């Protein structure tokens, strides 16, 4: 009886941990933020537009170290930066008007969508990078 109870608790906790990353409130809010702030360029399926806006699927900027993707969204770029061997003619707007929570949410969504399976990003991660940029 006790063993069954412990087993049930462990299963519940494990399920929560998995869903907290891929289906949790941060992910759900991130999906809406993606629609509002990113979708016009990076598209519904995250695949971008050839030569114009890069794909967020299998991108070394999305998969890599959290600092790279966070500072990217905070700062944007008007330089033509090589992304996984290709160049894109559009500019990426700086989106530092979004809160730490909003940036964490949208990046958690991207890192857990379009076939990506990377860890969630927390508001504390964003806060630390933002402080380093100012
Ligand atoms: C106006 C169009 C536009 C919008 C809106 C936009 N991006 Fe971008 N994004 C770009 C372009 C263009 C680049 C590549 C810039 C370059 O080549 O120098 C880029 C690059 C990126 C990259 C790095 C390269 C890659 O494909 O992994 C990430 C990550 C990214 N954007 C995330 C976001 C997120 C998150 C949002 C919404 C909060 C967003 N972008 C909104 C146009 C946009």
Short mmCIF file of C-alpha atoms and ligand atoms in Angstrom, two decimals:
data_model
loop_
_atom_site.label_atom_id
_atom_site.label_comp_id
_atom_site.label_asym_id
_atom_site.label_seq_id
_atom_site.Cartn_x
_atom_site.Cartn_y
_atom_site.Cartn_z
CA UNK A 1 0.00 0.00 0.00
CA UNK A 2 2.69 2.48 1.04
CA UNK A 3 4.84 1.33 -1.87
CA UNK A 4 1.97 1.95 -4.29
CA UNK A 5 1.44 5.38 -2.84
CA UNK A 6 5.11 6.27 -3.17
CA UNK A 7 5.11 4.97 -6.73
CA UNK A 8 2.09 7.11 -7.58
CA UNK A 9 3.76 10.18 -6.07
CA UNK A 10 6.96 9.61 -8.02
CA UNK A 11 5.05 9.18 -11.28
CA UNK A 12 3.06 12.35 -10.63
CA UNK A 13 6.21 14.32 -9.82
CA UNK A 14 8.03 13.01 -12.90
CA UNK A 15 5.08 13.85 -15.15
CA UNK A 16 4.97 17.33 -13.68
CA UNK A 17 8.67 17.88 -14.39
CA UNK A 18 8.30 16.89 -18.02
CA UNK A 19 5.14 18.90 -18.63
CA UNK A 20 6.51 21.88 -16.73
CA UNK A 21 9.01 22.26 -19.53
CA UNK A 22 7.06 21.32 -22.62
CA UNK A 23 3.47 22.08 -21.75
CA UNK A 24 3.60 24.18 -18.62
CA UNK A 25 2.33 27.74 -18.16
CA UNK A 26 5.60 29.28 -19.37
CA UNK A 27 5.41 27.28 -22.61
CA UNK A 28 1.74 28.19 -23.13
CA UNK A 29 2.36 31.90 -22.58
CA UNK A 30 5.41 31.64 -24.82
CA UNK A 31 3.31 30.30 -27.65
CA UNK A 32 1.10 33.41 -27.57
CA UNK A 33 4.15 35.69 -27.33
CA UNK A 34 5.68 33.91 -30.32
CA UNK A 35 2.51 34.61 -32.31
CA UNK A 36 2.57 38.27 -31.28
CA UNK A 37 6.27 39.08 -31.65
CA UNK A 38 8.10 36.52 -33.77
CA UNK A 39 5.76 34.65 -36.10
CA UNK A 40 5.59 37.27 -38.87
CA UNK A 41 9.27 36.68 -39.61
CA UNK A 42 10.08 33.21 -38.31
CA UNK A 43 6.73 31.74 -39.44
CA UNK A 44 4.15 29.46 -37.87
CA UNK A 45 6.30 26.35 -38.17
CA UNK A 46 9.54 28.11 -37.11
CA UNK A 47 11.09 27.44 -40.51
CA UNK A 48 11.59 31.11 -41.41
CA UNK A 49 11.74 32.41 -44.98
CA UNK A 50 14.71 31.45 -47.18
CA UNK A 51 17.30 34.25 -47.57
CA UNK A 52 15.10 36.62 -45.50
CA UNK A 53 14.55 35.25 -41.99
CA UNK A 54 16.40 32.23 -40.55
CA UNK A 55 14.84 29.02 -39.33
CA UNK A 56 14.58 28.31 -35.61
CA UNK A 57 14.74 24.57 -36.26
CA UNK A 58 18.13 22.91 -35.73
CA UNK A 59 19.68 26.34 -35.32
CA UNK A 60 22.91 26.56 -33.36
CA UNK A 61 21.60 29.84 -31.93
CA UNK A 62 18.57 28.09 -30.45
CA UNK A 63 20.29 24.92 -29.29
CA UNK A 64 23.47 26.52 -28.05
CA UNK A 65 24.27 28.14 -24.81
CA UNK A 66 21.34 30.07 -23.31
CA UNK A 67 23.34 33.29 -23.25
CA UNK A 68 23.50 33.39 -27.04
CA UNK A 69 19.77 33.15 -27.66
CA UNK A 70 18.86 35.50 -24.79
CA UNK A 71 21.26 38.25 -25.83
CA UNK A 72 20.14 37.81 -29.42
CA UNK A 73 16.53 38.63 -28.53
CA UNK A 74 17.55 41.50 -26.24
CA UNK A 75 19.87 43.13 -28.77
CA UNK A 76 18.71 42.06 -32.23
CA UNK A 77 21.05 42.87 -35.08
CA UNK A 78 21.30 44.94 -38.24
CA UNK A 79 24.58 43.25 -39.17
CA UNK A 80 24.48 40.41 -41.61
CA UNK A 81 25.55 37.54 -39.43
CA UNK A 82 26.32 34.10 -40.77
CA UNK A 83 23.84 31.63 -39.31
CA UNK A 84 24.73 27.98 -39.79
CA UNK A 85 26.42 28.77 -43.10
CA UNK A 86 23.74 31.08 -44.54
CA UNK A 87 22.98 34.81 -44.66
CA UNK A 88 19.63 36.57 -44.29
CA UNK A 89 18.77 40.00 -45.66
CA UNK A 90 16.16 41.09 -43.09
CA UNK A 91 17.06 42.65 -39.71
CA UNK A 92 16.24 41.14 -36.35
CA UNK A 93 14.63 43.80 -34.13
CA UNK A 94 15.91 44.21 -30.56
CA UNK A 95 13.11 43.15 -28.23
CA UNK A 96 14.39 44.40 -24.91
CA UNK A 97 11.01 45.98 -24.17
CA UNK A 98 9.76 42.48 -23.33
CA UNK A 99 10.03 41.58 -19.62
CA UNK A 100 12.41 38.91 -18.30
CA UNK A 101 9.38 36.65 -17.85
CA UNK A 102 8.14 37.24 -21.41
CA UNK A 103 11.55 36.52 -22.94
CA UNK A 104 11.92 33.39 -20.78
CA UNK A 105 8.46 32.23 -21.89
CA UNK A 106 8.94 32.79 -25.61
CA UNK A 107 12.38 31.15 -25.58
CA UNK A 108 11.08 28.20 -23.55
CA UNK A 109 8.41 27.82 -26.23
CA UNK A 110 10.92 27.94 -29.10
CA UNK A 111 13.34 25.55 -27.40
CA UNK A 112 10.53 23.05 -26.87
CA UNK A 113 8.80 23.42 -30.27
CA UNK A 114 9.31 22.74 -33.98
CA UNK A 115 11.10 19.49 -33.08
CA UNK A 116 13.51 21.30 -30.73
CA UNK A 117 14.01 19.60 -27.36
CA UNK A 118 16.16 21.97 -25.32
CA UNK A 119 15.84 22.98 -21.70
CA UNK A 120 13.56 25.78 -20.51
CA UNK A 121 14.83 29.31 -19.88
CA UNK A 122 14.02 31.10 -16.63
CA UNK A 123 13.42 34.81 -15.96
CA UNK A 124 16.55 34.72 -13.75
CA UNK A 125 18.61 33.59 -16.79
CA UNK A 126 17.29 36.59 -18.77
CA UNK A 127 17.82 39.00 -15.89
CA UNK A 128 21.48 37.99 -15.58
CA UNK A 129 22.17 38.45 -19.30
CA UNK A 130 20.27 41.75 -19.44
CA UNK A 131 22.37 43.10 -16.55
CA UNK A 132 25.55 42.18 -18.42
CA UNK A 133 24.45 44.02 -21.59
CA UNK A 134 23.57 47.38 -20.01
C1 LIG B 1 11.25 41.62 -38.44
C2 LIG B 1 11.53 40.20 -38.50
C3 LIG B 1 11.88 39.46 -37.24
C4 LIG B 1 11.16 39.36 -36.07
C5 LIG B 1 9.84 40.04 -35.73
C6 LIG B 1 11.89 38.45 -35.22
N1 LIG B 1 13.03 38.02 -35.84
FE1 LIG B 1 14.43 36.74 -35.11
N2 LIG B 1 15.57 37.04 -36.76
C7 LIG B 1 15.24 37.82 -37.85
C8 LIG B 1 16.36 37.88 -38.78
C9 LIG B 1 16.38 38.61 -40.11
C10 LIG B 1 17.41 37.15 -38.19
C11 LIG B 1 18.82 36.96 -38.76
C12 LIG B 1 19.60 38.27 -38.68
C13 LIG B 1 20.91 38.20 -39.41
O1 LIG B 1 21.04 37.41 -40.32
O2 LIG B 1 21.81 38.96 -39.07
C14 LIG B 1 16.85 36.59 -36.94
C15 LIG B 1 17.53 35.72 -36.09
C16 LIG B 1 17.01 35.14 -34.96
C17 LIG B 1 17.68 34.14 -34.16
C18 LIG B 1 19.07 33.56 -34.39
C19 LIG B 1 19.16 32.74 -35.62
C20 LIG B 1 18.27 31.52 -35.63
O3 LIG B 1 17.53 31.36 -36.59
O4 LIG B 1 18.29 30.74 -34.67
C21 LIG B 1 16.84 33.83 -33.13
C22 LIG B 1 17.07 32.81 -32.04
C23 LIG B 1 15.66 34.65 -33.27
N3 LIG B 1 15.79 35.44 -34.40
C24 LIG B 1 14.59 34.65 -32.41
C25 LIG B 1 13.51 35.53 -32.49
C26 LIG B 1 12.48 35.65 -31.47
C27 LIG B 1 12.42 34.84 -30.19
C28 LIG B 1 11.61 36.61 -31.90
C29 LIG B 1 10.38 37.12 -31.18
C30 LIG B 1 10.54 37.52 -29.80
C31 LIG B 1 12.10 37.10 -33.18
N4 LIG B 1 13.25 36.42 -33.50
C32 LIG B 1 11.49 38.08 -33.94
C33 LIG B 1 14.04 38.44 -38.04
C34 LIG B 1 13.05 38.62 -37.09
#
